Coordinates of C-alpha atoms in Angstrom, one line a residue:
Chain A
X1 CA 0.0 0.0 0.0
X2 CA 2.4 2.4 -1.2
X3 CA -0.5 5.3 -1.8
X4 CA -0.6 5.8 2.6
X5 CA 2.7 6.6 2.2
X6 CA 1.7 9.9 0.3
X7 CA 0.2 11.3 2.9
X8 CA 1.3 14.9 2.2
X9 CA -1.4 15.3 -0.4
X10 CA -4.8 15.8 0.9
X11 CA -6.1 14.7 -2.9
X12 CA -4.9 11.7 -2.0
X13 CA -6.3 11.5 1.2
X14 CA -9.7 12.2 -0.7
X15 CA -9.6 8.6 -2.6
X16 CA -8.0 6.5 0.2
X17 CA -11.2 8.1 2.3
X18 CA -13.1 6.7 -0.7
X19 CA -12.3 3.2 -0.6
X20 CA -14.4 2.8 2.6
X21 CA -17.9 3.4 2.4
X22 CA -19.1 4.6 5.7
X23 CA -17.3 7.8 4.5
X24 CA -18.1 10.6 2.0
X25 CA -16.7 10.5 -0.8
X26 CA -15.4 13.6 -1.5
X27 CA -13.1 16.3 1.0
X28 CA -12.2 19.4 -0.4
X29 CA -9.0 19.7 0.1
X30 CA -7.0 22.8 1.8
X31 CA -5.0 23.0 -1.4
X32 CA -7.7 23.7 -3.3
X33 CA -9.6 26.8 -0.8
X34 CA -10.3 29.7 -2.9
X35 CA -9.0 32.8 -2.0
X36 CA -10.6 36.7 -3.2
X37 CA -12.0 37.3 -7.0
X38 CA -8.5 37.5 -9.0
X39 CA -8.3 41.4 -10.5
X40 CA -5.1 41.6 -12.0
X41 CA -3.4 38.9 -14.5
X42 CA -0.8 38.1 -11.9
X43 CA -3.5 36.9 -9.5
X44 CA -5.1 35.2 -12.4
X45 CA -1.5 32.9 -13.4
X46 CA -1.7 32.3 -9.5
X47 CA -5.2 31.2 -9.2
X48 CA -4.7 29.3 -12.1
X49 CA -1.4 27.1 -11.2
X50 CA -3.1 26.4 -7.4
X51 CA -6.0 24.7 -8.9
X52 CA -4.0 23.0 -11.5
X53 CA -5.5 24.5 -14.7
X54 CA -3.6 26.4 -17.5
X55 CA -4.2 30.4 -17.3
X56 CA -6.3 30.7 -20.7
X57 CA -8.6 27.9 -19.5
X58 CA -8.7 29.3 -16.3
X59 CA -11.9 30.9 -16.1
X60 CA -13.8 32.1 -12.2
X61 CA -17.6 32.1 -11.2
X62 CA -18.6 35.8 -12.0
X63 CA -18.6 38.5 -9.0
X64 CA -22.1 38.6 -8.8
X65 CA -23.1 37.6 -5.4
X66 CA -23.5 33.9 -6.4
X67 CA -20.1 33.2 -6.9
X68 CA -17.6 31.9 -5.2
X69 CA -13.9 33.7 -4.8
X70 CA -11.4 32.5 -7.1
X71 CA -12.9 28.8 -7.9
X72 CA -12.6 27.7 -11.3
X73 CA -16.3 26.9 -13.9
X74 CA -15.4 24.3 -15.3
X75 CA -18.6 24.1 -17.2
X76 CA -22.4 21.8 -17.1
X77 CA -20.7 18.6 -17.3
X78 CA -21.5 16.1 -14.4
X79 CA -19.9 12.6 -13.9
X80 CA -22.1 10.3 -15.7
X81 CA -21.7 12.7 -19.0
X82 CA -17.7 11.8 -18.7
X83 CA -17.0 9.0 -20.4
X84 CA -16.8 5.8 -19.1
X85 CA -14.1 4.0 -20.5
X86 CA -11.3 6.7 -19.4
X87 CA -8.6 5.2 -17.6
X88 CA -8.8 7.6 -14.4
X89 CA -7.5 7.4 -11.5
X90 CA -10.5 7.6 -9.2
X91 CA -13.3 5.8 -10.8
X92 CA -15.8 6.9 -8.7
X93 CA -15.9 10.9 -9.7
X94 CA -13.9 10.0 -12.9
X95 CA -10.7 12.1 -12.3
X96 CA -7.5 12.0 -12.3
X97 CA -4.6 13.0 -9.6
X98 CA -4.3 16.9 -9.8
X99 CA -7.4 17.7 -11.4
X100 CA -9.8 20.6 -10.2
X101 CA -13.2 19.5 -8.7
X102 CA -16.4 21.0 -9.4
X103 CA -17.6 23.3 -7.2
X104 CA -21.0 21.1 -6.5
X105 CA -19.0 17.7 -7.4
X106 CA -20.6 16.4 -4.7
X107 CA -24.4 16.7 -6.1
X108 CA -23.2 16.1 -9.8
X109 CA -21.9 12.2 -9.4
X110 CA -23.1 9.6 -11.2
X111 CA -25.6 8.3 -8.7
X112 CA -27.1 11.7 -8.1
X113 CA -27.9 15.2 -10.8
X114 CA -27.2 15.0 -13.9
X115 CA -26.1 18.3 -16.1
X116 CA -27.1 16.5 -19.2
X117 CA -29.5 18.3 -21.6
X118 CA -33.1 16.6 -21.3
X119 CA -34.8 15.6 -24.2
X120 CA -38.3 16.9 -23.1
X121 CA -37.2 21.4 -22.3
X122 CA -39.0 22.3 -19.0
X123 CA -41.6 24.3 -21.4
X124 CA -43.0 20.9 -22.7
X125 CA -42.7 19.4 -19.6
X126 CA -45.5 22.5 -17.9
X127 CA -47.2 22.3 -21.2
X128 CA -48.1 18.8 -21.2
X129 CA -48.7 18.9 -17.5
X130 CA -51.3 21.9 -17.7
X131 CA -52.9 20.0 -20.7
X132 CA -53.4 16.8 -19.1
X133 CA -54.7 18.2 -15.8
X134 CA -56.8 20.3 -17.8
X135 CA -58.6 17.6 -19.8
X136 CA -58.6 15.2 -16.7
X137 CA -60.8 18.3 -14.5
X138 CA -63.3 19.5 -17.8
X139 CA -64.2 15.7 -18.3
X140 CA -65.1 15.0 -14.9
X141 CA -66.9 18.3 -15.3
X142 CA -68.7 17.7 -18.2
X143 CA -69.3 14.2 -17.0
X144 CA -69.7 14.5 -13.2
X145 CA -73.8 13.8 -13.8
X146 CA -73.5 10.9 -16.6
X147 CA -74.1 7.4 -15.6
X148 CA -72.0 4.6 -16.9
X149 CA -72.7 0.8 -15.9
X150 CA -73.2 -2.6 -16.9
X151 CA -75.9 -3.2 -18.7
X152 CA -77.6 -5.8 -16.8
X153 CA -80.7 -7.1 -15.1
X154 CA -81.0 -7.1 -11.7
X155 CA -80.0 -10.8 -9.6
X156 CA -82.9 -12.5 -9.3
X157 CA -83.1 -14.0 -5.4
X158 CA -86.0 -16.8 -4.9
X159 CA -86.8 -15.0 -1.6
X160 CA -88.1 -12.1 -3.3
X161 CA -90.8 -14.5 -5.2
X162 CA -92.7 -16.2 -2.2
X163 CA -95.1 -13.5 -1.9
X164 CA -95.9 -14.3 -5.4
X165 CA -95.9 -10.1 -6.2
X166 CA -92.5 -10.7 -8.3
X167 CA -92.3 -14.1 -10.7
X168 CA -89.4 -15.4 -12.1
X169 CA -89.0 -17.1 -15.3
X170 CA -86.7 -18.5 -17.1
X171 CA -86.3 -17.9 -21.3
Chain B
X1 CA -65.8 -5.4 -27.1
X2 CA -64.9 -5.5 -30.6
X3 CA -65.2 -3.6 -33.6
X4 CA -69.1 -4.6 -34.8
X5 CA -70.4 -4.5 -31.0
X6 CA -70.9 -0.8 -29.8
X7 CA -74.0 -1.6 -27.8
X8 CA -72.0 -1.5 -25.1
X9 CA -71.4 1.7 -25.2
X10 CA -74.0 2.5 -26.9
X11 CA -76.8 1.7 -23.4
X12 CA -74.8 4.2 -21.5
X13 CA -74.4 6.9 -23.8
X14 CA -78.3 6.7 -24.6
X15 CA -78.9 7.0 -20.7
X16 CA -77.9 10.1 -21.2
X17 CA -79.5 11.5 -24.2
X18 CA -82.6 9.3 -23.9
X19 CA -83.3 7.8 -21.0
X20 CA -86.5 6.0 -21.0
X21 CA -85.4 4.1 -23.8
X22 CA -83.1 2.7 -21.3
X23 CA -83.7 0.0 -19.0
X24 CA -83.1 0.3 -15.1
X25 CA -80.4 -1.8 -13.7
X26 CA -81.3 -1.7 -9.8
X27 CA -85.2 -2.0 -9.8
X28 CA -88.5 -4.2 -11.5
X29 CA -89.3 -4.2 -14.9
X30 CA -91.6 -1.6 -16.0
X31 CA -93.3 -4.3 -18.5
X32 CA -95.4 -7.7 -17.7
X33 CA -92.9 -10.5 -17.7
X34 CA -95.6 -12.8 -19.3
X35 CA -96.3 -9.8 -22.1
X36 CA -95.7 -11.6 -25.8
X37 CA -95.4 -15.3 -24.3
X38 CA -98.6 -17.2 -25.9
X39 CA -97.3 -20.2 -24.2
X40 CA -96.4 -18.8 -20.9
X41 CA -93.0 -19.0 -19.3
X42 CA -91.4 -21.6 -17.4
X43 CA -91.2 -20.5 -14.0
X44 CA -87.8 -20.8 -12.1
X45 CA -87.0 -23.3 -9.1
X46 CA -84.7 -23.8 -6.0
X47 CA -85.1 -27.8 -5.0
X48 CA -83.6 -26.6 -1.8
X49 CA -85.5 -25.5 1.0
X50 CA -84.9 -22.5 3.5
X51 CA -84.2 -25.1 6.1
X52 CA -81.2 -26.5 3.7
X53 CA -79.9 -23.2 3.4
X54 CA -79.6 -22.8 7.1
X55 CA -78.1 -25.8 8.0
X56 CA -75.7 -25.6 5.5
X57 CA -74.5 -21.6 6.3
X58 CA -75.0 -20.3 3.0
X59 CA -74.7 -16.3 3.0
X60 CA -77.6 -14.0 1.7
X61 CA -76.1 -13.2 -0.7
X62 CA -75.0 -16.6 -2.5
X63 CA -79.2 -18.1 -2.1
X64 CA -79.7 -17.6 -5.2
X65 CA -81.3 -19.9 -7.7
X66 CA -77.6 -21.8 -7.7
X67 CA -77.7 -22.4 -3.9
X68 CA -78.8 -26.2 -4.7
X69 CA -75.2 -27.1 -6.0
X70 CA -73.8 -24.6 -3.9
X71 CA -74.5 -27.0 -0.7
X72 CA -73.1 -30.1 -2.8
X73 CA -70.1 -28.3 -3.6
X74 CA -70.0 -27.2 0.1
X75 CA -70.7 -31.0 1.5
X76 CA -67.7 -32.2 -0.8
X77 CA -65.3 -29.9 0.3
X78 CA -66.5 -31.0 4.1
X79 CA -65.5 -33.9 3.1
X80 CA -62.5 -34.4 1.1
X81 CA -60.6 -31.1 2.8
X82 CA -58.0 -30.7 2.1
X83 CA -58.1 -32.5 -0.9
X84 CA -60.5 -29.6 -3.0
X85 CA -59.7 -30.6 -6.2
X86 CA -62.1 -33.8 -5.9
X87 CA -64.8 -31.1 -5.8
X88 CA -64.2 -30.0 -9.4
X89 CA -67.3 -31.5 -10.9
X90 CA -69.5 -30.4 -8.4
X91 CA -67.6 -27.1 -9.1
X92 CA -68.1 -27.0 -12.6
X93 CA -72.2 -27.3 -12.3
X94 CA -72.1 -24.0 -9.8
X95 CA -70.3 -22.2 -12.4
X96 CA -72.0 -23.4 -15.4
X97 CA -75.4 -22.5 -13.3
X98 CA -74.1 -19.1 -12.3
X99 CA -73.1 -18.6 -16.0
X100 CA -76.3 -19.3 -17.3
X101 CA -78.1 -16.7 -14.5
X102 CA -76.3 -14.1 -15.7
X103 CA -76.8 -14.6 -19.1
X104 CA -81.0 -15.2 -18.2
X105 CA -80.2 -11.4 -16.7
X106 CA -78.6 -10.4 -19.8
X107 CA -81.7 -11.7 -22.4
X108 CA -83.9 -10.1 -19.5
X109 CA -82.2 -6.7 -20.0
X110 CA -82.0 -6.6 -23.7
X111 CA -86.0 -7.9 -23.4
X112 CA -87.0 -4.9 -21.6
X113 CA -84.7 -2.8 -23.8
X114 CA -86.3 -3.6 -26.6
X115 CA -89.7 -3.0 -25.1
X116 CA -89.2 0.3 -24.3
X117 CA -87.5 1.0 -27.4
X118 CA -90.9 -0.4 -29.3
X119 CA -92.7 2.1 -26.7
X120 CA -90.6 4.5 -27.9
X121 CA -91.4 4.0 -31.3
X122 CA -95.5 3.8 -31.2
X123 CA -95.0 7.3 -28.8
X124 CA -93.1 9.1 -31.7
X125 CA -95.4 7.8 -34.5
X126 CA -98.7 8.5 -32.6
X127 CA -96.9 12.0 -32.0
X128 CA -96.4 12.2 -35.7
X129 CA -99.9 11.1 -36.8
X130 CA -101.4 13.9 -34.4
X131 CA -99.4 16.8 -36.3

């Protein structure tokens, strides 16, 4: 078990926390704590060699309120739209030593939200709901009054004909 | 229900646009059950008595006009538990008499369907011959 040996990385210490279960998956690591919004290019280059990414794909969440410090977007893409046949080193989140985490890696895995695009848009998904609720209350409207049954005589019970009011007969 | 066979349909959907062509399906017919017989009708019968039925615990509900092999069927089971499937014969007549009950109430609706429907028709044509 040479990997406990590398104990000075706290990536590391991540994916040997990951090989038992009763444990989260995922630590975010001290190397990777964002610091302030980067201003000037200088902070940029910094910002970008700490989280492991080159400086022209370095890209932050904007300053808006929502975002958060320095920390990298790296983009809509969850774990189970990576591909599967990678050779990575952590299986689990599909990643390899070094490589930045997601900001909500820990909602996006493959047994939890997926970022793929759905093939029914949230529009069609309201529409159809409306329609069908819709239909479903103006039938029961139009029908709340109408009888529907099975066409059938009444059962025909020999203690009903003793007092010889009602006869039965057969055909 | 088929692609020839909307009557199905058809009594329910008239029960709403015409309803006393319809026959009811919880009370009496309105007509006489004799009414277009010239030879009469056979009356129906239960061979077994009230005193059968409570010595043999049928429910209300199942002392009908099938109670007879109802209490055979029952008396073989007694018997032969838990070996049931001895009973099968005695089975077979229950269903094959419940069978034929419902379809007696089936020919019993259509009869008084078609009654009311004929109704129907003199009503409209007297109507017609007033004008």
């Amino acid at each position: 078990m040479s990997r406990l040996a590398l104990v000075r990385s706290s990536i590391l210490f991540n994916q040997v926390r990951s090989l038992s279960y009763s444990r989260p998956a995922l630590v975010f690591a001290r190397d990777f704590k964002p610091g302030e919004y980067p201003k000037t290019e200088a902070e940029r280059r910094a910002a970008a060699k700490k989280y492991g990414l080159r400086p022209e794909d370095y890209e932050p969440l904007p300053d808006n309120g929502l975002g958060f410090g320095d920390y990298p977007n790296l983009g809509r893409i969850s774990t189970d739209m990576k591909s599967d046949w990678g050779d990575y080193d952590d299986p689990y989140l599909k990643r390899n030593f070094g490589e930045p985490i997601h900001v909500v890696q820990d909602q996006i895995t493959a047994d939890k939200v997926s970022l793929a695009k759905t093939r029914v848009s949230f529009s069609q998904i309201v529409f159809w709901f409306l329609f069908g609720s819709f239909v479903f209350i103006g039938l029961n409207y139009l029908l709340w009054d109408k009888k529907c049954f099975i066409p059938i005589a009444p059962k025909q019970y020999p203690r009903n004909a003793l007092n010889g009011e009602e006869k039965h007969y057969k055909f | 229900m088929g692609t020839g066979n909307s009557q199905y349909i058809s009594t329910f959907t008239e029960s709403w646009s015409n309803p006393n062509v319809v026959p009811s399906v919880l009370d009496k017919p309105k007509h006489d059950s004799l009414e277009g017989f010239e030879s009469g009708r056979q009356e129906r019968q239960r061979k077994a008595s009230e005193e059968d039925l409570y010595w043999a615990k049928i429910p209300p509900n199942r002392r009908d006009y099938c109670a007879d092999h109802l209490i055979e069927l029952q008396r073989c089971r007694k018997l032969n538990y838990p070996f049931l499937s001895k009973c099968e014969h005695y089975k077979h007549d229950w269903d094959h008499c419940q069978n034929e009950d419902t379809i007696l109430r089936m020919k019993e609706f259509e009869r008084e369907r078609r009654l009311l429907k004929r109704d129907e028709r003199k009503r409209l044509s007297e109507e017609a011959a007033m004008e």
